Amino acid sequence: MVTRLGRFVGAVLTVALAACSPHPAGTAADPEIGRGIGDPYFPTDGNVGYDVEHYDLQLSYQPGDDDLDGTATIRLAATQRLTGFSFDFGLDASSVTVDGRPATFSKKDAKLVVTPPEPLAERQRATVAVRYHGTPSEVRVNGEKIWKTNRDGAVSVSEPHYATAWFPCNDHPLDKATYDVAVTVPDGTQALSNGLFLGSSPADGGRTRWSWRGTHPQASYLAFLAIGHYEIDNGTTPEGRPIIIAYDRRLSSEVRAAAQASVSRTHEVVTWASSLFGPYPFEAEGAVVAADEEEDAEEFQTRPVYLGGEFATGPDMNVVVHENAHQWFGDTVSPHGWRDIWLNEGFATYAEWMWSEHTGQATARDLAAKAYRAHSADDDYWLLAPGDPGADRLLDRPVYTRGAMTLQALRDAVGDDAFFTILRTWVSEHRYANGTTEQFVELAERVSGKSLKALFQAWLFTKERPAVSS
Ligand SMILES: [Zn+2]
């Protein structure tokens, strides 16, 4: 994600406070049910007791009315004996079955609590089907609307925990799964999502079903929907991967041209990033440019979504580099907990600096020095420790730029060979999974043979400006 200052501040703070509620969703019989997955920043996020393997989302959407009808078929494996379990969900379910048999269910705060007809044994697989209907734009997470509607359709917003506006899920990056997403919309409307495009086919009532498949493990915050009137460029990379780039037809010709000048270079960026970080980890590439005046973008897996405001003043390669760098840092290697967010944003920002160097502009080192000089020692900027920013400042600027300065400090300390070996090894050791800051520090020491704890302590965890030697 490209941060916009303060965008999530209010919402995130309220989530943290809500977690102190004395009324968890658990039942008297089993207080574990409805308990969060254990993220200290968002204690109610996610769920315990199972691992989702696959989401099959069959959706029908009516633009204008913002009317969503869905069946989520969730294949999961119990990780402990379960008399019940929960999903994070903002809409209301109308029926739930477990392995085809009706289950009882209730809604408690933002949890859908399910009691299967028979308890699940540890390691038992089950298929849970949730039918639901609702208006995603009415879903609020702590007062914030988390689903963007427009005249022609809608665009989902998901980070850090907003996927619940459109499907029931285990909404934490620790539980990754594969996805099938099919969306039926009126003829002439397009529905875009992650991964491979399986095709569009006629449906009843003058409607068309658009089908997508994500074949690699994906965190729920990286799933997306974009529905509207899109012009879609379908291509194939020299490596044989589909590359799908979609432009909202409502974009002005100027913004459309600036967006195209930027996102049409996606494969060039991916090829360059592959040379630095290792092979591209996913089955498809692409971009969606939605007509929205807001300046924002989100690194959805295989296909970032850019809001038109990103290109209102002309082409912007930084955002394309940033969101595609997230395919390695954030998407294939996801944060273990939200405290580890600098592993996403610091790295994606550093990739922007490396792109500058690659294209013959300022070097990453110069840009790091410039960012350092931009904040005097008494600037509040340095009070934010990117290694533990707090839930209420998760996506604040220092997480990005001080996080990137941390990587430059590491590069200066270990040299280029070790630095790029660290980055590539990080991706290969944690791909399709998660990583913690502590694991990154351990890897950097292992690869370089140097003691680096003091460096990371100063750059990531100390609430003051680190000293630099030059
Ligand atoms: Zn980002």
Coordinates of C-alpha atoms and ligand atoms in Angstrom, one line a residue:
M1 CA 0.0 0.0 0.0
V2 CA 1.1 3.6 -0.6
T3 CA 0.3 5.4 2.6
R4 CA -1.9 8.4 2.8
L5 CA -1.2 10.1 6.1
G6 CA -3.7 9.4 8.8
R7 CA -6.0 7.4 6.6
F8 CA -6.3 4.5 9.0
V9 CA -5.4 6.2 12.2
G10 CA -8.9 6.6 13.7
A11 CA -10.1 3.3 12.6
V12 CA -7.1 1.3 13.8
L13 CA -7.1 3.0 17.2
T14 CA -10.7 2.1 17.7
V15 CA -10.1 -1.5 16.8
A16 CA -7.4 -1.7 19.5
L17 CA -9.8 -0.2 22.1
A18 CA -12.7 -2.5 21.0
A19 CA -10.5 -5.4 21.7
C20 CA -10.7 -4.6 25.4
S21 CA -14.5 -5.4 25.3
P22 CA -15.4 -7.7 28.2
H23 CA -17.9 -9.5 26.0
P24 CA -15.9 -11.8 23.6
A25 CA -17.9 -13.9 21.1
G26 CA -17.2 -17.2 22.8
T27 CA -19.9 -19.3 24.4
A28 CA -20.0 -20.5 27.9
A29 CA -19.4 -24.0 26.6
D30 CA -16.2 -23.1 24.8
P31 CA -14.8 -19.6 25.4
E32 CA -12.2 -20.3 22.7
I33 CA -14.8 -19.9 20.0
G34 CA -14.6 -16.4 18.6
R35 CA -11.2 -15.7 20.1
G36 CA -8.7 -13.8 17.8
I37 CA -5.7 -15.4 16.3
G38 CA -3.4 -13.7 18.7
D39 CA -2.1 -10.5 17.0
P40 CA -1.2 -8.0 19.8
Y41 CA -2.1 -5.1 17.5
F42 CA -5.6 -6.4 16.6
P43 CA -6.5 -9.0 19.3
T44 CA -9.9 -9.8 17.8
D45 CA -8.6 -10.3 14.2
G46 CA -8.5 -13.8 12.8
N47 CA -9.7 -17.0 14.5
V48 CA -8.2 -20.0 16.2
G49 CA -8.6 -23.8 15.7
Y50 CA -8.5 -24.2 12.0
D51 CA -6.5 -23.5 8.8
V52 CA -8.3 -22.5 5.7
E53 CA -7.1 -24.2 2.6
H54 CA -9.4 -22.8 -0.1
Y55 CA -12.1 -20.1 -0.5
D56 CA -14.6 -20.6 -3.3
L57 CA -16.6 -17.4 -3.6
Q58 CA -19.7 -17.4 -5.8
L59 CA -21.0 -13.9 -5.9
S60 CA -23.7 -11.9 -7.6
Y61 CA -23.4 -8.1 -7.5
Q62 CA -25.8 -5.4 -8.6
P63 CA -24.1 -2.0 -9.1
G64 CA -26.0 1.1 -8.0
D65 CA -27.9 -0.9 -5.4
D66 CA -24.6 -2.2 -4.0
D67 CA -26.4 -5.5 -3.5
L68 CA -24.2 -8.5 -2.9
D69 CA -25.5 -12.0 -2.8
G70 CA -22.9 -14.8 -2.1
T71 CA -22.0 -18.3 -1.2
A72 CA -18.6 -18.8 0.3
T73 CA -17.5 -22.4 0.3
I74 CA -14.6 -22.6 2.7
R75 CA -12.5 -25.8 2.9
L76 CA -10.6 -25.9 6.2
A77 CA -8.7 -28.3 8.4
A78 CA -9.2 -28.3 12.1
T79 CA -6.0 -27.8 14.0
Q80 CA -7.6 -28.9 17.3
R81 CA -10.9 -30.6 18.3
L82 CA -13.6 -28.0 17.6
T83 CA -17.2 -27.9 18.9
G84 CA -17.5 -24.6 17.1
F85 CA -15.4 -22.0 15.2
S86 CA -15.8 -18.5 13.9
F87 CA -15.1 -16.4 10.8
D88 CA -14.5 -12.6 10.6
F89 CA -17.5 -11.2 8.7
G90 CA -19.2 -7.9 8.3
L91 CA -22.4 -9.1 6.5
D92 CA -25.1 -11.4 7.8
A93 CA -25.3 -15.1 6.9
S94 CA -28.6 -16.6 5.9
S95 CA -27.5 -20.3 6.1
V96 CA -24.5 -22.3 7.0
T97 CA -23.7 -25.9 6.3
V98 CA -20.8 -28.0 7.3
D99 CA -20.1 -30.9 4.9
G100 CA -23.6 -30.4 3.5
R101 CA -25.4 -30.6 6.8
P102 CA -27.1 -27.6 8.3
A103 CA -25.1 -25.9 11.1
T104 CA -26.3 -23.5 13.7
F105 CA -24.8 -20.1 13.6
S106 CA -24.9 -16.7 15.2
K107 CA -23.4 -13.3 14.7
K108 CA -21.5 -11.8 17.5
D109 CA -19.8 -8.4 16.8
A110 CA -17.8 -9.0 13.7
K111 CA -17.7 -12.7 14.1
L112 CA -19.8 -15.4 12.5
V113 CA -19.9 -18.2 15.0
V114 CA -20.6 -21.6 13.6
T115 CA -21.6 -24.8 15.5
P116 CA -21.3 -27.9 13.3
P117 CA -23.7 -30.7 13.8
E118 CA -20.8 -32.8 15.1
P119 CA -17.6 -31.6 16.6
L120 CA -14.6 -31.7 14.3
A121 CA -11.7 -33.8 15.3
E122 CA -8.2 -32.5 15.2
R123 CA -6.8 -32.6 11.6
Q124 CA -10.3 -33.3 10.3
R125 CA -11.1 -31.5 7.0
A126 CA -14.5 -29.8 6.6
T127 CA -16.3 -27.8 3.9
V128 CA -18.3 -24.9 5.3
A129 CA -20.8 -23.2 3.0
V130 CA -22.0 -19.8 4.1
R131 CA -24.9 -18.2 2.1
Y132 CA -25.2 -14.4 2.6
H133 CA -26.8 -11.3 1.3
G134 CA -26.1 -7.7 2.1
T135 CA -24.9 -4.2 1.3
P136 CA -21.1 -4.0 1.6
S137 CA -21.0 -0.2 1.8
E138 CA -23.1 -0.4 5.0
V139 CA -20.3 -2.4 6.6
R140 CA -18.3 -0.2 9.0
V141 CA -15.2 -1.2 10.8
N142 CA -15.1 1.1 13.8
G143 CA -17.1 3.8 11.9
E144 CA -15.1 3.6 8.7
K145 CA -16.7 2.6 5.4
I146 CA -14.5 -0.1 4.0
W147 CA -16.0 -0.6 0.5
K148 CA -15.8 2.0 -2.2
T149 CA -18.9 2.3 -4.5
N150 CA -19.2 4.3 -7.6
R151 CA -21.7 4.8 -10.4
D152 CA -20.7 1.7 -12.2
G153 CA -19.7 -0.7 -9.5
A154 CA -17.3 -1.0 -6.5
V155 CA -13.7 -1.5 -5.5
S156 CA -12.8 -3.4 -2.3
V157 CA -10.3 -2.1 0.2
S158 CA -8.6 -4.7 2.4
E159 CA -5.6 -3.8 4.4
P160 CA -5.2 -4.6 7.2
H161 CA -8.5 -6.3 7.9
Y162 CA -11.3 -5.2 5.7
A163 CA -12.0 -8.2 3.5
T164 CA -14.9 -8.9 5.8
A165 CA -17.0 -6.5 3.8
W166 CA -17.4 -9.1 1.1
F167 CA -16.7 -12.6 2.3
P168 CA -16.4 -14.5 5.6
C169 CA -12.8 -15.4 6.3
N170 CA -10.0 -16.0 8.7
D171 CA -8.9 -12.4 8.4
H172 CA -5.2 -12.4 9.3
P173 CA -2.1 -12.9 7.1
L174 CA -1.1 -16.0 9.1
D175 CA -3.9 -18.0 7.4
K176 CA -3.2 -18.1 3.7
A177 CA -5.3 -20.0 1.2
T178 CA -6.0 -20.4 -2.5
Y179 CA -9.0 -18.7 -4.1
D180 CA -11.7 -19.2 -6.7
V181 CA -13.8 -16.0 -7.2
A182 CA -16.7 -15.9 -9.6
V183 CA -18.8 -12.7 -9.8
T184 CA -22.1 -12.4 -11.8
V185 CA -22.8 -8.8 -12.9
P186 CA -25.1 -7.2 -15.5
D187 CA -24.0 -7.7 -19.1
G188 CA -21.6 -4.9 -20.1
T189 CA -20.1 -4.7 -16.6
Q190 CA -16.7 -6.3 -15.8
A191 CA -15.7 -8.0 -12.5
L192 CA -12.0 -8.3 -11.8
S193 CA -10.1 -10.2 -9.1
N194 CA -6.8 -11.9 -8.4
G195 CA -4.8 -14.5 -10.4
L196 CA -5.8 -16.3 -13.6
F197 CA -8.8 -15.3 -15.6
L198 CA -10.8 -18.4 -16.2
G199 CA -13.3 -16.6 -18.5
S200 CA -16.7 -14.9 -18.6
S201 CA -19.9 -16.8 -19.4
P202 CA -23.5 -15.9 -19.8
A203 CA -25.7 -16.1 -16.7
D204 CA -29.5 -15.8 -16.2
G205 CA -31.2 -12.5 -16.5
G206 CA -28.9 -10.6 -18.9
R207 CA -25.9 -11.2 -16.6
T208 CA -22.4 -12.4 -17.1
R209 CA -20.3 -14.5 -14.7
W210 CA -16.6 -13.5 -14.4
S211 CA -14.3 -16.3 -13.0
W212 CA -10.9 -15.9 -11.4
R213 CA -8.5 -18.3 -9.7
G214 CA -5.6 -17.6 -7.3
T215 CA -3.4 -20.7 -7.4
H216 CA -0.9 -19.6 -4.7
P217 CA -1.4 -19.1 -1.0
Q218 CA -2.9 -15.7 -0.4
A219 CA -3.7 -13.6 2.6
S220 CA -7.2 -12.4 2.9
Y221 CA -6.1 -8.7 2.9
L222 CA -4.6 -9.3 -0.6
A223 CA -7.9 -10.5 -2.2
F224 CA -9.7 -7.9 -4.2
L225 CA -12.8 -7.2 -6.3
A226 CA -13.1 -4.4 -8.8
I227 CA -16.5 -4.1 -10.5
G228 CA -17.4 -1.5 -13.2
H229 CA -16.9 -0.7 -16.8
Y230 CA -13.3 -1.6 -17.6
E231 CA -11.3 -1.8 -20.8
I232 CA -9.1 -4.9 -20.4
D233 CA -5.8 -5.5 -22.0
N234 CA -5.0 -9.3 -22.0
G235 CA -1.5 -10.3 -22.8
T236 CA 1.1 -12.9 -22.0
T237 CA 4.6 -12.3 -20.7
P238 CA 7.6 -13.8 -22.5
E239 CA 7.7 -16.3 -19.6
G240 CA 4.1 -17.4 -20.5
R241 CA 2.3 -15.7 -17.6
P242 CA -0.9 -13.9 -18.3
I243 CA -0.7 -10.2 -17.8
I244 CA -4.1 -8.4 -17.4
I245 CA -4.2 -4.6 -17.2
A246 CA -7.6 -3.0 -16.8
Y247 CA -8.5 0.7 -17.1
D248 CA -11.8 2.1 -15.8
R249 CA -13.6 3.7 -18.7
R250 CA -14.6 6.7 -16.5
L251 CA -10.9 7.8 -16.3
S252 CA -10.4 11.2 -18.1
S253 CA -8.2 10.9 -21.2
E254 CA -5.3 12.7 -19.4
V255 CA -5.4 10.4 -16.4
R256 CA -5.9 7.3 -18.6
A257 CA -2.8 8.3 -20.6
A258 CA -0.7 8.9 -17.5
A259 CA -1.9 5.6 -16.0
Q260 CA -1.1 3.7 -19.1
A261 CA 2.4 5.2 -19.4
S262 CA 3.0 3.9 -15.9
V263 CA 1.2 0.5 -15.5
S264 CA 2.0 -0.7 -19.0
R265 CA 5.6 -1.0 -17.7
T266 CA 4.5 -3.5 -15.1
H267 CA 6.3 -6.4 -16.7
E268 CA 9.5 -4.3 -17.1
V269 CA 9.3 -3.6 -13.4
V270 CA 8.6 -7.2 -12.5
T271 CA 11.6 -8.4 -14.6
W272 CA 13.9 -5.9 -13.0
A273 CA 12.6 -6.8 -9.5
S274 CA 13.1 -10.5 -10.3
S275 CA 16.7 -9.9 -11.0
L276 CA 17.1 -8.4 -7.5
F277 CA 14.7 -10.4 -5.4
G278 CA 14.5 -13.8 -7.1
P279 CA 11.8 -15.3 -9.4
Y280 CA 8.4 -13.7 -9.6
P281 CA 6.3 -15.8 -7.1
F282 CA 2.9 -15.8 -8.8
E283 CA 0.9 -17.1 -11.7
A284 CA -0.1 -13.8 -13.3
E285 CA 0.8 -10.1 -13.4
G286 CA -1.2 -7.0 -14.1
A287 CA -2.9 -3.9 -12.8
V288 CA -6.3 -2.3 -12.3
V289 CA -6.7 1.4 -12.6
A290 CA -10.0 2.5 -11.0
A291 CA -11.5 5.9 -11.6
D292 CA -11.3 7.5 -8.2
E293 CA -9.9 10.8 -7.3
E294 CA -8.2 9.5 -4.2
E295 CA -4.4 9.1 -4.4
D296 CA -4.0 5.5 -3.3
A297 CA -2.9 2.0 -4.4
E298 CA -3.0 -1.4 -2.9
E299 CA -0.7 -4.4 -3.6
F300 CA -3.3 -7.1 -4.2
Q301 CA -1.7 -10.4 -5.1
T302 CA -0.8 -10.7 -8.8
R303 CA -2.7 -7.5 -9.6
P304 CA -2.3 -4.2 -7.7
V305 CA -5.2 -1.7 -7.8
Y306 CA -4.3 1.9 -8.4
L307 CA -6.8 4.7 -7.8
G308 CA -6.9 7.3 -10.6
G309 CA -5.7 10.0 -8.2
E310 CA -2.2 8.4 -8.4
F311 CA -1.9 9.6 -12.0
A312 CA -3.8 12.9 -11.8
T313 CA -0.5 14.9 -12.2
G314 CA 1.1 12.6 -14.7
P315 CA 2.8 9.2 -14.9
D316 CA 4.1 7.8 -11.6
M317 CA 6.6 4.9 -11.8
N318 CA 7.3 5.0 -8.1
V319 CA 3.8 3.6 -7.3
V320 CA 4.1 0.9 -9.9
V321 CA 7.5 -0.2 -8.5
H322 CA 6.2 0.0 -4.9
E323 CA 3.1 -2.1 -5.5
N324 CA 5.0 -4.7 -7.6
A325 CA 7.8 -4.9 -5.1
H326 CA 5.1 -5.9 -2.6
Q327 CA 4.5 -9.1 -4.6
W328 CA 7.8 -10.3 -3.0
F329 CA 7.7 -8.2 0.2
G330 CA 4.2 -8.5 1.7
D331 CA 2.4 -10.9 -0.7
T332 CA 4.6 -14.0 -1.0
V333 CA 6.3 -13.2 2.3
S334 CA 3.6 -11.7 4.5
P335 CA 4.1 -10.2 7.9
H336 CA 3.7 -12.7 10.8
G337 CA 1.9 -10.0 12.7
W338 CA 1.0 -6.4 11.9
R339 CA 3.9 -5.3 14.1
D340 CA 6.1 -6.6 11.3
I341 CA 4.6 -4.1 8.7
W342 CA 8.0 -2.5 8.0
L343 CA 8.9 -5.8 6.3
N344 CA 6.3 -4.7 3.7
E345 CA 6.5 -1.0 3.5
G346 CA 10.1 -0.4 4.2
F347 CA 11.1 -2.9 1.5
A348 CA 8.6 -1.6 -1.1
T349 CA 9.9 2.0 -0.4
Y350 CA 13.5 0.9 -0.7
A351 CA 12.6 -0.7 -4.1
E352 CA 11.5 2.7 -5.3
W353 CA 14.9 4.1 -4.3
M354 CA 16.6 1.2 -6.1
W355 CA 14.5 1.9 -9.2
S356 CA 15.7 5.5 -9.1
E357 CA 19.3 4.2 -9.0
H358 CA 18.5 1.7 -11.8
T359 CA 17.1 4.4 -14.1
G360 CA 20.1 6.6 -13.6
Q361 CA 18.6 9.1 -11.2
A362 CA 19.6 9.5 -7.6
T363 CA 21.1 6.5 -5.9
A364 CA 19.3 4.7 -3.1
R365 CA 22.1 5.9 -0.8
D366 CA 21.5 9.5 -1.8
L367 CA 17.8 9.1 -1.3
A368 CA 18.3 7.6 2.1
A369 CA 20.6 10.4 3.1
K370 CA 18.1 13.0 1.7
A371 CA 15.2 11.3 3.7
Y372 CA 17.5 11.4 6.8
R373 CA 18.4 15.1 6.4
A374 CA 14.7 16.0 5.9
H375 CA 14.0 15.3 9.6
S376 CA 16.1 17.1 12.3
A377 CA 17.0 15.2 15.4
D378 CA 14.1 16.9 17.4
D379 CA 11.5 16.1 14.7
D380 CA 8.6 13.9 16.0
Y381 CA 9.3 11.8 12.9
W382 CA 12.0 9.9 14.9
L383 CA 9.6 9.1 17.7
L384 CA 8.0 6.4 15.6
A385 CA 9.9 3.2 15.8
P386 CA 9.1 1.3 12.5
G387 CA 9.8 -2.1 14.1
D388 CA 6.9 -1.5 16.5
P389 CA 4.8 1.4 15.2
G390 CA 1.7 0.5 17.2
A391 CA -1.7 -0.4 15.8
D392 CA -2.8 3.3 15.5
R393 CA 0.3 4.2 13.4
L394 CA 0.6 1.1 11.3
L395 CA 0.8 2.9 8.0
D396 CA 2.4 6.1 9.0
R397 CA 5.2 7.6 6.9
P398 CA 8.2 6.6 9.1
V399 CA 7.2 2.9 8.7
Y400 CA 7.9 3.5 5.0
T401 CA 10.9 5.8 4.8
R402 CA 12.7 5.0 8.1
G403 CA 12.1 1.4 7.2
A404 CA 13.8 2.0 3.9
M405 CA 16.6 3.9 5.6
T406 CA 17.1 0.8 7.8
L407 CA 17.7 -1.3 4.7
Q408 CA 20.2 1.3 3.4
A409 CA 22.0 1.1 6.8
L410 CA 22.1 -2.6 6.5
R411 CA 23.4 -2.4 2.9
D412 CA 26.2 0.0 4.1
A413 CA 27.1 -2.3 6.9
V414 CA 27.3 -5.6 5.0
G415 CA 28.0 -4.6 1.4
D416 CA 26.1 -5.2 -1.8
D417 CA 26.8 -8.9 -2.2
A418 CA 25.6 -9.9 1.2
F419 CA 22.7 -7.4 1.1
F420 CA 21.2 -8.8 -2.0
T421 CA 21.8 -12.4 -0.8
I422 CA 19.9 -11.5 2.3
L423 CA 16.9 -10.1 0.3
R424 CA 16.8 -13.1 -2.0
T425 CA 17.2 -15.6 0.8
W426 CA 14.5 -13.9 2.8
V427 CA 12.0 -14.4 0.0
S428 CA 13.1 -18.0 -0.8
E429 CA 13.0 -19.1 2.9
H430 CA 9.6 -17.5 3.6
R431 CA 7.8 -17.6 0.3
Y432 CA 4.0 -18.3 0.4
A433 CA 4.3 -17.9 4.2
N434 CA 5.1 -15.3 6.8
G435 CA 8.1 -13.7 8.5
T436 CA 9.0 -11.8 11.6
T437 CA 11.4 -8.9 12.1
E438 CA 13.4 -11.1 14.5
Q439 CA 13.8 -13.8 11.7
F440 CA 15.0 -11.1 9.3
V441 CA 17.6 -9.9 11.7
E442 CA 18.8 -13.4 12.4
L443 CA 19.1 -14.0 8.6
A444 CA 21.0 -10.8 8.0
E445 CA 23.5 -11.9 10.7
R446 CA 23.7 -15.4 9.4
V447 CA 24.4 -14.3 5.8
S448 CA 26.8 -11.5 6.6
G449 CA 28.6 -13.0 9.5
K450 CA 28.3 -9.7 11.3
S451 CA 26.6 -8.7 14.6
L452 CA 23.8 -6.5 13.5
K453 CA 21.5 -6.3 16.5
A454 CA 22.7 -2.8 17.5
L455 CA 22.0 -1.5 14.0
F456 CA 18.5 -2.9 13.9
Q457 CA 17.9 -1.7 17.4
A458 CA 18.8 1.8 16.5
W459 CA 16.9 2.0 13.2
L460 CA 13.8 0.0 14.0
F461 CA 13.2 0.2 17.8
T462 CA 14.7 3.4 19.2
K463 CA 12.6 6.5 19.4
E464 CA 15.3 8.9 18.4
R465 CA 17.3 9.7 15.3
P466 CA 20.0 7.1 14.7
A467 CA 23.6 8.4 14.4
V468 CA 25.1 8.0 10.9
S469 CA 28.8 8.0 10.2
S470 CA 28.8 10.1 7.0
Ligands
ZN1 ZN 3.1 -0.3 0.3

